[in-house]
Short mmCIF file of C-alpha atoms in Angstrom, two decimals:
data_model
loop_
_atom_site.label_atom_id
_atom_site.label_comp_id
_atom_site.label_asym_id
_atom_site.label_seq_id
_atom_site.Cartn_x
_atom_site.Cartn_y
_atom_site.Cartn_z
CA MET A 1 89.60 -162.16 150.09
CA GLY A 2 91.11 -159.63 152.37
CA GLY A 3 93.36 -162.28 153.79
CA MET A 4 94.94 -163.21 150.43
CA ARG A 5 98.50 -162.03 149.84
CA LYS A 6 99.37 -159.95 146.68
CA TYR A 7 102.64 -160.95 144.97
CA LEU A 8 104.37 -158.37 142.66
CA LEU A 9 106.96 -159.65 140.17
CA PRO A 10 110.22 -157.76 140.13
CA ALA A 11 110.92 -155.56 137.04
CA VAL A 12 113.89 -157.75 136.03
CA VAL A 13 111.66 -160.80 135.84
CA CYS A 14 109.13 -158.89 133.65
CA ALA A 15 111.86 -157.82 131.22
CA ALA A 16 113.09 -161.40 130.92
CA ILE A 17 109.59 -162.60 130.19
CA GLY A 18 109.20 -159.92 127.45
CA ALA A 19 112.45 -160.99 125.79
CA LEU A 20 111.37 -164.61 125.84
CA ILE A 21 108.05 -163.77 124.17
CA LEU A 22 109.92 -161.80 121.42
CA LEU A 23 112.23 -164.73 120.73
CA LEU A 24 109.29 -167.05 120.48
CA VAL A 25 107.61 -164.72 117.96
CA LYS A 26 110.79 -164.36 115.80
CA GLY A 27 111.31 -168.05 116.03
CA GLY A 28 107.95 -168.41 114.37
CA GLU A 29 109.38 -167.08 111.03
CA THR A 30 110.10 -169.69 108.44
CA PRO A 31 113.62 -169.99 106.91
CA LYS A 32 112.22 -168.80 103.55
CA GLU A 33 110.83 -165.63 105.14
CA ARG A 34 114.19 -164.90 106.75
CA GLU A 35 115.97 -165.42 103.39
CA ILE A 36 113.63 -162.97 101.63
CA GLU A 37 114.27 -160.40 104.37
CA ALA A 38 118.05 -160.76 103.97
CA ARG A 39 117.82 -160.22 100.22
CA LYS A 40 116.15 -156.81 100.43
CA PRO A 41 118.47 -154.16 98.91
CA PRO A 42 119.67 -151.30 101.09
CA ALA A 43 117.76 -148.06 100.82
CA LEU A 44 119.10 -145.85 97.96
CA PRO A 45 120.16 -142.28 98.64
CA GLU A 46 118.02 -139.52 97.27
CA LYS A 47 118.61 -138.85 93.56
CA LYS A 48 120.08 -135.40 94.20
CA ASP A 49 122.71 -136.83 96.56
CA MET A 50 123.58 -139.63 94.15
CA LEU A 51 124.19 -137.37 91.11
CA GLY A 52 125.69 -134.38 92.86
CA ASP A 53 125.16 -130.77 91.83
CA PRO A 54 125.14 -130.15 88.04
CA ALA A 55 128.13 -128.26 86.59
CA ARG A 56 127.55 -124.52 86.40
CA THR A 57 129.05 -123.05 83.23
CA PRO A 58 128.44 -119.78 81.36
CA THR A 59 127.49 -121.77 78.24
CA ARG A 60 124.63 -124.25 78.27
CA ILE A 61 125.15 -127.61 76.63
CA ASP A 62 122.33 -126.94 74.17
CA GLU A 63 124.12 -123.74 73.08
CA HIS A 64 127.51 -125.29 72.26
CA VAL A 65 128.68 -128.69 73.47
CA GLY A 66 132.41 -128.15 72.89
CA LEU A 67 132.60 -124.78 74.65
CA ARG A 68 130.44 -125.92 77.54
CA GLU A 69 132.49 -129.07 78.06
CA MET A 70 135.75 -127.13 77.88
CA GLN A 71 134.44 -124.82 80.60
CA ARG A 72 133.29 -127.76 82.70
CA THR A 73 136.56 -129.69 82.48
CA LEU A 74 138.61 -126.56 83.20
CA ALA A 75 136.49 -125.93 86.29
CA GLU A 76 137.12 -129.52 87.41
CA GLY A 77 140.87 -129.20 86.77
CA ASN A 78 140.76 -131.94 84.14
CA ASN A 79 143.19 -130.28 81.74
CA ALA A 80 143.68 -133.32 79.51
CA ALA A 81 139.96 -133.42 78.74
CA ALA A 82 139.90 -129.63 78.36
CA LEU A 83 142.54 -129.90 75.60
CA TYR A 84 140.25 -132.30 73.73
CA PHE A 85 137.29 -129.92 73.95
CA ARG A 86 139.54 -126.99 73.02
CA GLN A 87 140.08 -128.72 69.69
CA LYS A 88 136.31 -128.96 69.23
CA VAL A 89 135.98 -125.25 69.98
CA CYS A 90 138.70 -124.33 67.48
CA GLU A 91 137.17 -126.49 64.76
CA ASP A 92 133.90 -124.58 65.12
CA MET A 93 135.41 -121.10 65.56
CA ASP A 94 133.63 -119.55 62.56
CA SER A 95 130.27 -120.59 63.96
CA LEU A 96 131.15 -119.35 67.46
CA LEU A 97 132.12 -115.93 66.12
CA THR A 98 128.72 -115.45 64.49
CA ASN A 99 127.03 -115.75 67.89
CA GLY A 100 127.61 -112.76 70.16
CA LYS A 101 126.73 -114.62 73.35
CA LEU A 102 129.04 -117.56 72.60
CA THR A 103 131.86 -115.20 71.58
CA LYS A 104 131.50 -113.40 74.91
CA ASP A 105 131.47 -116.72 76.78
CA LEU A 106 134.66 -117.84 75.01
CA LEU A 107 136.47 -114.58 75.71
CA GLU A 108 135.49 -114.75 79.38
CA THR A 109 136.71 -118.35 79.58
CA ILE A 110 140.09 -117.32 78.16
CA ARG A 111 140.30 -114.42 80.58
CA LYS A 112 139.36 -116.54 83.61
CA TYR A 113 141.60 -119.53 82.94
CA GLY A 114 144.34 -117.72 81.01
CA ILE A 115 144.81 -114.01 81.57
CA GLU A 116 143.78 -114.01 85.24
CA SER A 117 145.12 -117.46 86.15
CA ASP A 118 148.50 -118.55 87.48
CA ASP A 119 147.87 -122.20 86.63
CA LEU A 120 150.38 -122.86 83.83
CA ALA A 121 148.58 -125.98 82.61
CA GLN A 122 145.25 -124.19 82.26
CA ARG A 123 146.88 -121.15 80.66
CA ASP A 124 148.39 -123.56 78.15
CA VAL A 125 144.90 -124.82 77.33
CA VAL A 126 143.24 -121.47 76.61
CA LEU A 127 145.91 -118.96 75.49
CA PRO A 128 146.64 -120.75 72.17
CA ILE A 129 142.99 -120.18 71.17
CA LEU A 130 143.92 -116.51 70.65
CA ARG A 131 145.86 -117.53 67.53
CA ILE A 132 142.61 -118.12 65.63
CA LEU A 133 140.17 -115.90 67.53
CA ALA A 134 139.59 -112.94 65.21
CA HIS A 135 138.13 -110.42 67.62
CA PRO A 136 139.31 -106.98 68.86
CA GLU A 137 139.07 -108.09 72.49
CA ALA A 138 141.33 -111.04 71.72
CA THR A 139 143.89 -108.65 70.18
CA ARG A 140 143.76 -106.54 73.32
CA MET A 141 144.28 -109.62 75.51
CA ILE A 142 147.38 -110.59 73.52
CA GLY A 143 148.82 -107.09 73.83
CA GLU A 144 148.29 -106.84 77.58
CA GLU A 145 149.53 -110.36 78.33
CA TYR A 146 152.72 -110.52 76.21
CA TYR A 147 154.95 -108.77 78.76
CA ARG A 148 153.18 -110.52 81.66
CA ALA A 149 153.70 -113.99 80.18
CA ARG A 150 154.84 -116.55 82.73
CA ASN A 151 157.62 -117.90 80.48
CA GLU A 152 159.13 -117.52 77.02
CA ALA A 153 157.04 -120.35 75.59
CA GLU A 154 153.90 -118.32 76.34
CA GLN A 155 155.47 -115.27 74.74
CA MET A 156 156.16 -117.22 71.56
CA THR A 157 152.53 -118.38 71.47
CA LEU A 158 151.33 -114.79 71.87
CA LEU A 159 153.82 -113.57 69.24
CA GLU A 160 152.41 -116.07 66.77
CA ALA A 161 148.87 -114.99 67.63
CA MET A 162 149.63 -111.29 67.15
CA SER A 163 151.30 -111.98 63.77
CA LYS A 164 147.98 -113.04 62.25
CA PRO A 165 146.42 -110.51 59.84
CA PHE A 166 143.30 -110.11 62.00
CA HIS A 167 145.37 -109.09 65.04
CA ASP A 168 148.31 -106.64 64.91
CA PRO A 169 151.25 -107.77 62.71
CA LYS A 170 152.95 -104.39 63.15
CA GLN A 171 153.19 -104.91 66.92
CA ALA A 172 154.21 -108.51 66.31
CA SER A 173 157.12 -107.36 64.14
CA VAL A 174 158.45 -105.26 67.04
CA TRP A 175 158.31 -108.28 69.35
CA ALA A 176 159.84 -110.57 66.71
CA VAL A 177 162.86 -108.33 66.14
CA ASP A 178 163.42 -108.02 69.90
CA LYS A 179 163.10 -111.76 70.35
CA ALA A 180 165.34 -112.51 67.35
CA LEU A 181 168.09 -110.30 68.73
CA ASN A 182 167.79 -110.82 72.49
CA SER A 183 166.29 -114.20 73.35
CA GLU A 184 168.54 -116.48 75.38
CA SER A 185 167.26 -119.40 73.34
CA ALA A 186 168.92 -119.88 69.93
CA GLU A 187 165.83 -121.80 68.82
CA ASN A 188 163.50 -118.93 69.74
CA ARG A 189 165.77 -116.33 68.11
CA GLU A 190 165.34 -118.16 64.82
CA ARG A 191 161.72 -119.11 65.37
CA ALA A 192 160.67 -115.50 66.04
CA PHE A 193 161.54 -114.48 62.49
CA ASP A 194 160.14 -117.74 61.08
CA ILE A 195 156.80 -116.79 62.62
CA MET A 196 156.96 -113.46 60.80
CA LYS A 197 157.73 -115.14 57.47
CA THR A 198 154.90 -117.62 57.96
CA TYR A 199 152.07 -115.33 59.01
CA VAL A 200 152.84 -111.72 58.04
CA ILE A 201 151.50 -111.03 54.56
CA ASP A 202 152.64 -107.40 54.40
CA ASP A 203 155.93 -107.51 52.47
CA ASP A 204 157.00 -104.03 53.60
CA LEU A 205 156.50 -104.98 57.25
CA LEU A 206 158.37 -108.26 56.89
CA VAL A 207 161.26 -106.67 55.00
CA ALA A 208 161.55 -103.86 57.54
CA ALA A 209 161.92 -106.45 60.30
CA ALA A 210 164.47 -108.41 58.25
CA VAL A 211 166.52 -105.26 57.65
CA GLN A 212 166.63 -104.52 61.39
CA ILE A 213 167.78 -108.05 62.13
CA PHE A 214 170.40 -107.99 59.38
CA ASP A 215 171.78 -104.65 60.53
CA SER A 216 171.82 -105.53 64.26
CA SER A 217 172.64 -109.24 64.48
CA THR A 218 176.13 -110.66 64.80
CA ASP A 219 174.98 -114.21 64.06
CA PRO A 220 176.06 -115.13 60.48
CA ARG A 221 173.23 -117.61 60.04
CA GLN A 222 170.64 -115.11 61.24
CA ARG A 223 172.00 -112.39 58.95
CA SER A 224 171.96 -114.81 56.02
CA ILE A 225 168.30 -115.73 56.63
CA ALA A 226 167.38 -112.05 56.86
CA ILE A 227 169.09 -110.95 53.63
CA ARG A 228 167.76 -113.99 51.76
CA THR A 229 164.24 -113.02 52.83
CA ILE A 230 164.87 -109.44 51.72
CA SER A 231 166.06 -110.51 48.26
CA GLU A 232 163.14 -112.93 47.83
CA ARG A 233 160.71 -110.00 48.28
CA GLY A 234 162.60 -107.76 45.87
CA ARG A 235 160.07 -107.97 43.04
CA GLU A 236 157.13 -106.81 45.16
CA CYS A 237 158.85 -104.46 47.62
CA SER A 238 160.96 -101.41 46.80
CA LEU A 239 162.47 -101.41 50.32
CA ALA A 240 163.72 -104.95 49.66
CA ARG A 241 165.41 -103.93 46.39
CA GLU A 242 167.03 -100.89 47.99
CA SER A 243 168.25 -102.95 50.96
CA ALA A 244 169.68 -105.74 48.79
CA ARG A 245 171.50 -103.22 46.59
CA ARG A 246 172.93 -101.54 49.69
CA VAL A 247 174.32 -104.89 50.83
CA LEU A 248 175.78 -105.54 47.36
CA ARG A 249 177.89 -102.39 47.61
CA ASN A 250 180.19 -104.15 50.06
CA PRO A 251 178.98 -107.72 50.59
CA GLU A 252 180.44 -110.66 52.44
CA ASP A 253 180.59 -113.98 50.60
CA ASP A 254 177.60 -115.23 52.62
CA ASP A 255 175.59 -112.15 51.61
CA ILE A 256 176.25 -112.80 47.93
CA ALA A 257 175.23 -116.45 48.29
CA ALA A 258 171.95 -115.38 49.93
CA ILE A 259 171.04 -112.72 47.33
CA LEU A 260 171.97 -114.46 44.07
CA PRO A 261 169.20 -117.13 43.92
CA SER A 262 166.44 -114.51 43.58
CA ILE A 263 168.14 -111.51 42.01
CA ALA A 264 166.92 -112.41 38.51
CA ASN A 265 163.36 -111.73 39.73
CA TRP A 266 164.02 -108.04 40.31
CA GLY A 267 167.51 -107.07 39.14
CA THR A 268 168.11 -104.42 36.45
CA GLU A 269 170.91 -103.80 33.97
CA ASP A 270 172.69 -101.79 36.69
CA ASP A 271 172.41 -104.75 39.07
CA ALA A 272 173.82 -107.09 36.40
CA ALA A 273 176.77 -104.75 35.94
CA ARG A 274 177.32 -104.71 39.71
CA LEU A 275 177.45 -108.52 39.77
CA GLU A 276 180.09 -108.50 37.06
CA ALA A 277 182.13 -106.01 39.07
CA LEU A 278 181.83 -108.18 42.16
CA ALA A 279 183.15 -111.14 40.16
CA LEU A 280 186.52 -109.37 40.09
CA GLU A 281 186.42 -108.69 43.84
CA HIS A 282 185.26 -112.20 44.84
CA PRO A 283 187.13 -114.66 42.64
CA ALA A 284 185.77 -117.68 44.51
CA GLN A 285 182.23 -116.74 43.37
CA ALA A 286 183.14 -115.17 40.06
CA GLU A 287 181.52 -117.83 37.89
CA GLY A 288 178.23 -117.69 39.78
CA LEU A 289 178.19 -113.90 39.76
CA ARG A 290 178.69 -113.70 35.98
CA GLU A 291 176.09 -116.39 35.35
CA HIS A 292 173.51 -114.52 37.43
CA ALA A 293 174.33 -111.28 35.64
CA LYS A 294 173.34 -113.08 32.41
CA LEU A 295 170.16 -114.38 34.06
CA VAL A 296 169.17 -110.86 35.12
CA ARG A 297 169.61 -109.50 31.57
CA ARG A 298 167.76 -112.44 30.02
CA ALA A 299 164.83 -112.06 32.43
CA ARG A 300 164.46 -108.36 31.62
CA ARG A 301 164.66 -109.00 27.85
CA ASP A 302 161.96 -111.69 28.11
CA GLU A 303 159.74 -109.35 30.07
CA ALA A 304 160.24 -106.61 27.49
CA LYS A 305 159.25 -109.00 24.69
CA LEU A 306 156.23 -110.19 26.64
CA GLY A 307 155.29 -106.60 27.35
CA GLY A 308 155.58 -105.81 23.64
CA HIS A 309 153.32 -108.74 22.77
CA GLU A 310 150.81 -107.61 25.38
CA ASP A 311 150.79 -104.10 23.92
CA GLU A 312 150.30 -105.55 20.44
CA MET A 313 147.41 -107.74 21.61
CA ALA A 314 145.77 -104.79 23.33
CA GLU A 315 146.05 -102.71 20.17
CA ARG A 316 144.49 -105.49 18.09
CA GLN A 317 141.61 -105.83 20.53
CA ARG A 318 141.04 -102.07 20.37
CA LEU A 319 140.94 -102.07 16.55
CA ASP A 320 138.62 -105.09 16.50
CA GLU A 321 136.26 -103.37 18.91
CA GLU A 322 136.21 -100.21 16.79
CA ARG A 323 135.52 -102.23 13.63
CA ARG A 324 132.65 -104.09 15.32
CA LYS A 325 131.06 -100.83 16.42
CA ARG A 326 131.30 -99.38 12.88
CA GLU A 327 129.65 -102.48 11.42
CA GLU A 328 126.82 -102.31 13.95
CA GLU A 329 126.31 -98.62 13.19
CA GLU A 330 126.19 -99.29 9.43
CA GLU A 331 123.66 -102.05 10.00
CA ARG A 332 121.38 -99.79 11.99
CA ASN A 333 121.58 -97.06 9.31
CA GLY A 334 120.66 -99.55 6.59
#
């Protein structure tokens, strides 16, 4: 035993033998087993990684879908989708305004993506909401943003918003007159006063703005629109009647053409006489002036007759009521 030699295999030979054994084992797999192994799907990522982090918005989806989705799409920069959800918000504005939390969320969304943002596309999504958002904070936002607007289109949007009765039409009239007289855009000069006519329900306020434009503008079309508006409000507004009569003291032909269509609604006998006098000074419009003088007199006569009938009816009703009371009293006394 002691004389036997010990042989050690080199490490390289051992490694080769190990590899050979592995190949023999793998070779023992059947083709079907290898096919099944190849068909195994890859490992899926964890669910959290696959879905990503949920959108974080001030409004939960169970509180208001439209507002939440508008916030989400604005945060993602998807302005086209945000416009769609803005419509949903506006359609449900009455409901939103009855919920203090949702109202606060909406105001904060407008402030974040409108008032405090320089992104024109996102400002264009949220600032128009102020036109229907009846809330004091919305009025304040409009007032503070008008002179900081990024362009004139934004100013026109804010002017329209402020003209609404639930905001500040008086402030809007100041902006409208300035815009009507000073805007570089002819379209916006005309549109500014159109906004006033459309949304301002206070006749005195509207007429006061029209008078300023008529007195200050050098644009014949603009002056004509202003004096026509003044005359159309003559029945309800004493300032309108006074202003129209002032113009009729020394009118241009265009002024006469703008006043005549509505003068029968408010004119008096003195106004009819003034029209007849103007017929001598403006021969080209003489026929129309005399015809409208007749219309003024006829309208006042008809009103006087109607007023007389109304007085007569009231007197009859009074006498009937007195007779009924006497009969009831006689009945009770037997």
